[in-house]
Coordinates of C-alpha atoms and ligand atoms in Angstrom, one line a residue:
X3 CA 106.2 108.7 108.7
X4 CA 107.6 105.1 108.1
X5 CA 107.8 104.5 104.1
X6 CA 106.5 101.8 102.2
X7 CA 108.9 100.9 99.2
X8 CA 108.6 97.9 96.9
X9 CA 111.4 96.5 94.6
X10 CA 109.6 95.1 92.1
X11 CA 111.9 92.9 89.5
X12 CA 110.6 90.3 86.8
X13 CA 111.6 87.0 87.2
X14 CA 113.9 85.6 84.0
X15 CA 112.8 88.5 82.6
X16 CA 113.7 87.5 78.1
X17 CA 113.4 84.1 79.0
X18 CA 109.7 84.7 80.2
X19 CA 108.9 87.5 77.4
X20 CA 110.0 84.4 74.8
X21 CA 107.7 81.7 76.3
X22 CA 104.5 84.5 75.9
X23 CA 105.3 84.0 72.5
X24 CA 106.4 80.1 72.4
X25 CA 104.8 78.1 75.2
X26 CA 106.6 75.1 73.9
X27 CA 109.4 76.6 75.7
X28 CA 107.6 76.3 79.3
X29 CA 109.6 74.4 81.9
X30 CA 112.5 73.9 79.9
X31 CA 115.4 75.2 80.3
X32 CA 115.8 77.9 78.3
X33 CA 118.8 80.4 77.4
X34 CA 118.1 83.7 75.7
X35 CA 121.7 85.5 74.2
X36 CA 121.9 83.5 70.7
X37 CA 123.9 81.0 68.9
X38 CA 126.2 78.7 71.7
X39 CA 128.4 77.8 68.6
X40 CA 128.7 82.0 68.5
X41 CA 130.9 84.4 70.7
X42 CA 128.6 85.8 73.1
X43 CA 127.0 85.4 76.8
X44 CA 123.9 84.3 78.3
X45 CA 121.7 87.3 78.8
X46 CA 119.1 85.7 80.7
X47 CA 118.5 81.9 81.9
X48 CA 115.0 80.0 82.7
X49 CA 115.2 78.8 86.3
X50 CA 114.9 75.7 84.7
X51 CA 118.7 76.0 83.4
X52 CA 120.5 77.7 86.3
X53 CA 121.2 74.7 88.5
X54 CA 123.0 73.9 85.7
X55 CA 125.4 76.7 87.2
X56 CA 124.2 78.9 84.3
X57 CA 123.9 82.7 85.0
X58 CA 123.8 85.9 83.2
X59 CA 127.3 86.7 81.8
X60 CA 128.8 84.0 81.3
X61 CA 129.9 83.2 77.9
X62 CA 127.2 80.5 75.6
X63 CA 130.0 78.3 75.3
X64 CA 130.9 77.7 79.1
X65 CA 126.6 77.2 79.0
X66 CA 125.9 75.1 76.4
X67 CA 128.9 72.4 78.0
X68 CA 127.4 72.7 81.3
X69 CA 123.6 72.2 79.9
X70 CA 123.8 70.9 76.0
X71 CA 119.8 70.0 76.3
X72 CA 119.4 74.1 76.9
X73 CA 117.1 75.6 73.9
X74 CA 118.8 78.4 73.2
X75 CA 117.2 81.7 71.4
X76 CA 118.7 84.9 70.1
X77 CA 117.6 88.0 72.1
X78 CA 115.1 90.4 70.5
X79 CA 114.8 93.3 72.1
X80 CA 111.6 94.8 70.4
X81 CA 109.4 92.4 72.4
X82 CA 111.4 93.1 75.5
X83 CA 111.0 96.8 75.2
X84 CA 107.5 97.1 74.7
X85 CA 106.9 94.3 77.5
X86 CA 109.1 96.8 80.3
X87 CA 106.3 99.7 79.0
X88 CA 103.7 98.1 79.7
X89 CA 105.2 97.6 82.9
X90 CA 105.9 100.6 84.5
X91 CA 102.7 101.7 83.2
X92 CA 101.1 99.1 85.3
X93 CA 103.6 100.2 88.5
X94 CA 102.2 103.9 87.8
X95 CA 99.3 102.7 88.3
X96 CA 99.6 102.1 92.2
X97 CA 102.0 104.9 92.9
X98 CA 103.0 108.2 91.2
X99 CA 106.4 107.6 93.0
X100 CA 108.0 105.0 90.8
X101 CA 111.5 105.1 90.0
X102 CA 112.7 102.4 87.0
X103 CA 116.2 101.2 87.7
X104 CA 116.3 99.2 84.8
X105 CA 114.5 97.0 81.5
X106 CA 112.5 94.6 84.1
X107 CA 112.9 96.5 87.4
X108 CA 112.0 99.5 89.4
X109 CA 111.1 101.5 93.3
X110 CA 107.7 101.9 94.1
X111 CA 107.0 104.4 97.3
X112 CA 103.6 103.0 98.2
X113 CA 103.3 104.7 101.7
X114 CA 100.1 105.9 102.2
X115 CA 99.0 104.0 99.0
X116 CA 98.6 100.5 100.7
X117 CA 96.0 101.8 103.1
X118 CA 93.2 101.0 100.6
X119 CA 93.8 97.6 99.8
X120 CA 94.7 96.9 103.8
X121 CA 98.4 95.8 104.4
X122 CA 101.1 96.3 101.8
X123 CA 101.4 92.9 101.3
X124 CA 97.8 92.5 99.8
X125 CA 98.8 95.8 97.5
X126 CA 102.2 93.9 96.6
X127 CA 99.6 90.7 95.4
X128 CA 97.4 92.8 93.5
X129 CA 100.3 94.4 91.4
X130 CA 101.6 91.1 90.6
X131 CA 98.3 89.6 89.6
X132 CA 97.8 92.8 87.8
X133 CA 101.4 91.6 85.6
X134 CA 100.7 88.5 85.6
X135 CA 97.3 89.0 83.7
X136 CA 98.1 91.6 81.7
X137 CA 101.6 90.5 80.4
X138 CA 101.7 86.7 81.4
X139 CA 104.8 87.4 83.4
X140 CA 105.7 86.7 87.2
X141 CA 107.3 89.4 89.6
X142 CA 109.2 89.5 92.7
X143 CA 108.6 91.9 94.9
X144 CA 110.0 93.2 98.1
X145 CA 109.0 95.2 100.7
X146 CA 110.4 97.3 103.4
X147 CA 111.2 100.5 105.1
X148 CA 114.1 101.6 102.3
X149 CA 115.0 101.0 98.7
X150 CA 118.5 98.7 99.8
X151 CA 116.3 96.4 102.1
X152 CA 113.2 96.4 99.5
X153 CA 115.9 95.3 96.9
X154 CA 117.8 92.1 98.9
X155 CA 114.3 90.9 100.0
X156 CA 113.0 90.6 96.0
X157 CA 116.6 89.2 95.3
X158 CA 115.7 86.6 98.5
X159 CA 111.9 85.7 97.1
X160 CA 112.8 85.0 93.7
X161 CA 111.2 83.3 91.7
X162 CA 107.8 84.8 91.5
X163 CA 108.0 85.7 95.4
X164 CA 107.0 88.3 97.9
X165 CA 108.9 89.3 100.5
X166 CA 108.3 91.9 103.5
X167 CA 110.7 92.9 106.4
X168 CA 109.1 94.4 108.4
X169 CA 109.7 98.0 110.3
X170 CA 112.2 97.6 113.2
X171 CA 112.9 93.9 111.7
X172 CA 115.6 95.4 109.6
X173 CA 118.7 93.9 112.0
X174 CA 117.1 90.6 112.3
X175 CA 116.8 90.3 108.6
X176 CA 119.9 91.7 107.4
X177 CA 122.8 90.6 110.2
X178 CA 123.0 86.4 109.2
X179 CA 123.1 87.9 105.3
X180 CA 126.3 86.9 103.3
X181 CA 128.5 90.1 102.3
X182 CA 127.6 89.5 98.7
X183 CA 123.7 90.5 99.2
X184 CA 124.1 94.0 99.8
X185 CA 123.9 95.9 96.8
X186 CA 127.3 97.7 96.1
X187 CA 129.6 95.1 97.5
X188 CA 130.9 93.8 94.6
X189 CA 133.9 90.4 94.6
X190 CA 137.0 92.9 95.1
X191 CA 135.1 94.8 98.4
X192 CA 133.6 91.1 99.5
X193 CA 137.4 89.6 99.3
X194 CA 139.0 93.0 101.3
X195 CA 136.2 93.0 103.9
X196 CA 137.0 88.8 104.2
X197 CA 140.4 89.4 104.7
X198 CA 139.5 92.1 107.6
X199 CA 137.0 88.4 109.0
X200 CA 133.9 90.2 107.6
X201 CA 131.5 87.6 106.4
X202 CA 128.1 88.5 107.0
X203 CA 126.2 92.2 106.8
X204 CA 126.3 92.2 111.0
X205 CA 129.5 91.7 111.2
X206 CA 130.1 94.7 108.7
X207 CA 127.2 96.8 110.7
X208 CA 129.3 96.3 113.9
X209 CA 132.9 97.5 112.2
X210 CA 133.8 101.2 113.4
X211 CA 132.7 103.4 110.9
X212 CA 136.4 104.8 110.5
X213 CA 137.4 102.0 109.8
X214 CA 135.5 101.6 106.9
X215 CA 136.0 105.2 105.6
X216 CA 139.6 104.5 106.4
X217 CA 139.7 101.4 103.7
X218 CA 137.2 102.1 101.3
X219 CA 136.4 106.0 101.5
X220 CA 133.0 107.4 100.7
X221 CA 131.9 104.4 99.8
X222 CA 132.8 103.1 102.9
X223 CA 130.4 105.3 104.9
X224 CA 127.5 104.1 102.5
X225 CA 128.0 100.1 102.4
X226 CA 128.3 100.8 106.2
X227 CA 125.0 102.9 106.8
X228 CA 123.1 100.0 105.0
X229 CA 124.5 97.4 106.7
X230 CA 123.1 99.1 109.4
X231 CA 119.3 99.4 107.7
X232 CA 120.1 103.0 106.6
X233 CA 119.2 104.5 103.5
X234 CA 117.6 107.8 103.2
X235 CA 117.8 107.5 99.5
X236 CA 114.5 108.3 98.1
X237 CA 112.5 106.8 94.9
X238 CA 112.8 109.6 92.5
X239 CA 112.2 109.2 89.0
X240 CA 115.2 109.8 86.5
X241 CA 115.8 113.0 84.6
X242 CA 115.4 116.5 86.1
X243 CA 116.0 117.5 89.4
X244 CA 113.6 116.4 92.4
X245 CA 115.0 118.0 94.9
X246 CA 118.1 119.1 96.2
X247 CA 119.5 118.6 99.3
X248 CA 122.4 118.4 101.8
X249 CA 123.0 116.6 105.5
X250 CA 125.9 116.5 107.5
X251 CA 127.0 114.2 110.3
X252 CA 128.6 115.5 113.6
X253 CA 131.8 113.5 114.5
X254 CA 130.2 113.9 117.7
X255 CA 126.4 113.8 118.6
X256 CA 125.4 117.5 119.2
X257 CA 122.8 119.3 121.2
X258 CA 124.4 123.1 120.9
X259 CA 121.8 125.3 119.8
X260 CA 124.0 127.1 118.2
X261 CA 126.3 124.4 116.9
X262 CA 123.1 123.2 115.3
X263 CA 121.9 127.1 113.7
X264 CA 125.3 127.6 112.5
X265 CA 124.9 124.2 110.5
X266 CA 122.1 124.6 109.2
X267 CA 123.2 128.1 107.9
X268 CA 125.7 126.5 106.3
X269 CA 123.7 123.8 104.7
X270 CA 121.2 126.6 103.7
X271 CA 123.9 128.3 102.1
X272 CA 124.9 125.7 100.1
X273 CA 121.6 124.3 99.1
X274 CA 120.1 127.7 97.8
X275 CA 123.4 128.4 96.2
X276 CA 122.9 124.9 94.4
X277 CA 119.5 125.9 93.6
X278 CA 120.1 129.1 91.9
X279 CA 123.2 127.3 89.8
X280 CA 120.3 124.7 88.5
X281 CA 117.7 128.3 87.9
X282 CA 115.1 126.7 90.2
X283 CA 112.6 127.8 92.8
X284 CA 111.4 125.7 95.3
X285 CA 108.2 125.4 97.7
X286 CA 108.9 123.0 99.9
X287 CA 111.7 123.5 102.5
X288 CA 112.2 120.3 104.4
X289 CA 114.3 119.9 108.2
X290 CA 115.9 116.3 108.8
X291 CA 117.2 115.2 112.0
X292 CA 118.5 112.0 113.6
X293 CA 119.0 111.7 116.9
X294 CA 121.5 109.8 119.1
X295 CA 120.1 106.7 119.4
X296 CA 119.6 106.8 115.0
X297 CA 115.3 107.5 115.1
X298 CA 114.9 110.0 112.5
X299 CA 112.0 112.8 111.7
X300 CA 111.3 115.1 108.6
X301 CA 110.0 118.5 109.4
X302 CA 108.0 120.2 106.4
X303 CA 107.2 124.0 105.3
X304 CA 105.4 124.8 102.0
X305 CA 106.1 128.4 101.3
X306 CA 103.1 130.5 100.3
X307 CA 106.0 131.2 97.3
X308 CA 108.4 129.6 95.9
X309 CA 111.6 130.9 96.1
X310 CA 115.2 131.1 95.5
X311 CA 116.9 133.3 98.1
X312 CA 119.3 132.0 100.3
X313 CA 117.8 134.4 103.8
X314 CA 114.0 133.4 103.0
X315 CA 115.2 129.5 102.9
X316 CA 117.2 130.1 106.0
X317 CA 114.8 131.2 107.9
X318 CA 112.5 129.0 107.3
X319 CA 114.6 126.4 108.4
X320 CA 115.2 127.7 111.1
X321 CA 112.1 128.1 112.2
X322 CA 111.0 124.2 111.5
X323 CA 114.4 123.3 113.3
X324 CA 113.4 126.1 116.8
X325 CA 109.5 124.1 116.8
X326 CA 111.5 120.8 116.6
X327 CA 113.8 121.4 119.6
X328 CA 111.1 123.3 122.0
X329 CA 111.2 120.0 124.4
X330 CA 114.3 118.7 126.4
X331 CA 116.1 117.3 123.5
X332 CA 118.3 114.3 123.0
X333 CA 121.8 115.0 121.6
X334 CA 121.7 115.2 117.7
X335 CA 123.9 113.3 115.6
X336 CA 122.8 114.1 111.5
X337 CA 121.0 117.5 110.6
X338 CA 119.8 118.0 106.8
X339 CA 118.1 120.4 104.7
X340 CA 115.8 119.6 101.5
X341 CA 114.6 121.9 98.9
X342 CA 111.6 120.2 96.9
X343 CA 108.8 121.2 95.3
X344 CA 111.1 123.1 92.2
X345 CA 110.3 125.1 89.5
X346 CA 111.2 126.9 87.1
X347 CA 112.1 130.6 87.2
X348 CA 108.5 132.7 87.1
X349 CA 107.9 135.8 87.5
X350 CA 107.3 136.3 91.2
X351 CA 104.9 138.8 93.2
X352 CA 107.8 139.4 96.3
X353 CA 109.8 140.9 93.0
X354 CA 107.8 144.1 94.9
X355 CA 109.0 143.4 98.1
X356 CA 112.4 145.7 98.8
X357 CA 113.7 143.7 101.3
X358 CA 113.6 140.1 99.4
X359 CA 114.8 142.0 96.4
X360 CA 117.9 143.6 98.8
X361 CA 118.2 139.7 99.7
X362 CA 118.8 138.6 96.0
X363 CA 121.8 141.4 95.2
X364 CA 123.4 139.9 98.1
X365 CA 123.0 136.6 97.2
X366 CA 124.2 137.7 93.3
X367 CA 127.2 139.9 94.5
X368 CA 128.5 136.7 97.3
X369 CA 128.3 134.6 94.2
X370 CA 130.8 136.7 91.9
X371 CA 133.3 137.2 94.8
X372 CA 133.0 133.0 96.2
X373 CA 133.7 132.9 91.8
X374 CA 136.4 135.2 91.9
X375 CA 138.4 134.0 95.3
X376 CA 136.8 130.7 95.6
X377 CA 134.1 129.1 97.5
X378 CA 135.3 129.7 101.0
X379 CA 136.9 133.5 100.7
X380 CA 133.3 134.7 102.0
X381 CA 131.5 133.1 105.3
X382 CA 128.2 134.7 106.6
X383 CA 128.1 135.7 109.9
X384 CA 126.6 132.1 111.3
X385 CA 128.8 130.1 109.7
X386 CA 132.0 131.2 112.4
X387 CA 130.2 128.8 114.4
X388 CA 131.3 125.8 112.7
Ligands
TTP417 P1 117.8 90.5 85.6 O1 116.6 91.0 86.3 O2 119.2 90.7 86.3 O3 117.7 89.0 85.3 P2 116.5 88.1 84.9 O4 115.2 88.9 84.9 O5 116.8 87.4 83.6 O6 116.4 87.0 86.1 P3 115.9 87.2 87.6 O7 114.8 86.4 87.8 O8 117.1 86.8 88.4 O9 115.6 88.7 87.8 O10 117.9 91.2 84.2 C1 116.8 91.6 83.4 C2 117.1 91.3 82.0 O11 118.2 92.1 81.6 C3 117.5 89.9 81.7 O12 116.3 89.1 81.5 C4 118.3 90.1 80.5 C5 119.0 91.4 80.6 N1 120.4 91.2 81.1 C6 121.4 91.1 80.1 O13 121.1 91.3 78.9 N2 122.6 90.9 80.6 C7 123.0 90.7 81.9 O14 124.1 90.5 82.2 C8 121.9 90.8 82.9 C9 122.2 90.6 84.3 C10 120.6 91.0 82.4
MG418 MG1 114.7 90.2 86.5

């Protein structure tokens, strides 16, 4: 299914709170932080001030020489507080899948939630008329297939804008960007990539993957999937664990059966292990794969129970991943496993069932020896595969 995410983010967000309470300060421009004659930075500026060059950070000083007409007003953070409350509650409203990223900003996964009001853009206008008559404050919001594209395209709309790209538009909107819009790339990776003659997010898309795990490392490999409109990242809300879950990418596109079993035993393996470390059960074993030419599909089991044990999640994985490759497959290049759905530890019926029981001392006496000789002195039988 293609996701619907919004990045939702308020625009000027102390500067606006303050003129709900002062409306003389409408269409000024306005600098919330405190005294300029004071140490201290801008925390937020009206729109009115920053083509005055003024922009969060930068010390009151540097602002009030650049715009010294600029009503400036010490923060106060009670006001702020209860304004992001109210919110998220609104955001909750549309979606239980919210995610806040910070004070004025959060994810929304709307798929399957926009049907009702039409197209996800109407949905989008409808939560920000729903903010801007409840708190008096405008919202930019941005819409797309994944969080990193949702959040340049609210970044793009500001102020008080709306934004969609739409699915299988994410090239065309992302390859004339400038380095500097993609979230992560901060001035040190912007200047290194410039000195390699990257400028734009294209160019970046088109660099060889080494080469960017080469230079930058991990990070490398994720500034380079979103340059290329990947991000499987999904919008979880903080605290707790979700879900847990592991993928790995082939250095070469795969279409072994067994290659492809083995891996998943492994990533099985690790998951469950990972799973019994955190004291969870979960009910919802979920397959990922993406194929050669990038399209990827989600597979999905609910177990009748949840569970813990490493050979019931296997094989439940391996079924999903046997019903996904019944037809003349093309080559795979990324397989994944997700356990969702967790729980605590309950008592469960199968604790009657020999066989699952038999499963859990094995799972219980391969974790003492992987603690006693380390993780790899002990590989199950699939794993020789890989
Ligand atoms: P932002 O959303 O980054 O900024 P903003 O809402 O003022 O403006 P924009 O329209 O561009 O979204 O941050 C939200 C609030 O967080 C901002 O109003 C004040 C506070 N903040 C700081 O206190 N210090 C900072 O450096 C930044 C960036 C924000
Ligand atoms: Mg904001």
């Amino acid at each position: 299914m293609t996701r619907c995410i919004f990045h939702i983010d308020l625009d000027a967000f102390f500067v606006s709170v303050e003129r709900t309470l002062n409306p003389n300060l409408m269409k000024k421009p306005v600098i919330v932080g405190g005294d300029p004659s004071r140490h201290g930075v801008v925390a937020s500026a009206s729109y009115e001030a920053r083509p005055f060059g003024i922009h969060a950070g930068m010390p009151l000083s540097k602002a009030h020489h650049l715009c010294p007409q600029a009503i400036f007003i010490q923060a106060d953070f009670s006001h702020y507080r209860e304004s992001s409350q109210r919110f998220m509650e609104i955001l909750a409203d549309f979606s239980p899948h919210i995610e806040p990223l910070s004070i004025d900003e959060a994810y929304l996964d709307v798929s399957g939630y926009e049907e009702p009001f039409g197209s996800s853009q109407k949905l989008a206008l409808v939560v920000k008329k729903r903010i801007y008559e409840e708190l008096k404050l405008t919202a930019s919001i941005g819409i797309a297939t994944c969080k990193v594209i949702a959040k340049i395209a609210s970044d793009l709309c500001k102020p008080n804008g709306l934004l969609e790209v739409a699915p299988g538009e994410e090239h065309l909107f992302l390859n004339p960007l400038p380095l500097a819009k993609l979230p992560g790339v901060g001035k040190k990776t912007e200047q290194v990539l410039q000195e390699m003659g990257i400028a734009t997010i294209g160019q970046l898309a088109t660099l060889p993957l080494d080469t960017m795990k080469k230079r930058f490392g991990k990070f490398g490999t994720v500034i380079h999937s979103y340059a290329n409109g990947i991000d499987d990242r999904e919008v979880e809300a903080p605290g707790g664990t979700k879900s847990i879950s592991k993928q790995t990418t082939f250095a070469k596109d795969n279409s072994d059966r067994h290659y492809l079993e083995a891996s998943l035993h492994y990533l099985c393996d690790h998951v469950s292990t990972e799973l019994r470390y955190l004291d969870q059960h979960a009910k919802c074993v979920v397959l990922k794969l993406r194929y050669t030419d990038f399209k990827t599909i989600t597979r999905q089991v609910t177990l009748k129970e949840a569970t813990d044990v490493s050979h019931v999640i296997f094989d439940t994985a391996l079924q999903l991943l046997r019903k996904t490759l019944t037809q003349k497959e093309k080559a795979i290049r990324l397989i994944g496993i997700k356990l969702s759905s967790l729980s605590g530890k309950e008592k469960q019926l199968y604790m009657f069932d020999t066989r699952i029981e038999k499963w859990r001392h094995l799972d219980k006496a391969i974790a003492q020896i992987r603690r006693k000789y380390g993780a790899s002195s002990l590989r199950k039988g699939k794993d020789i595969f890989i």
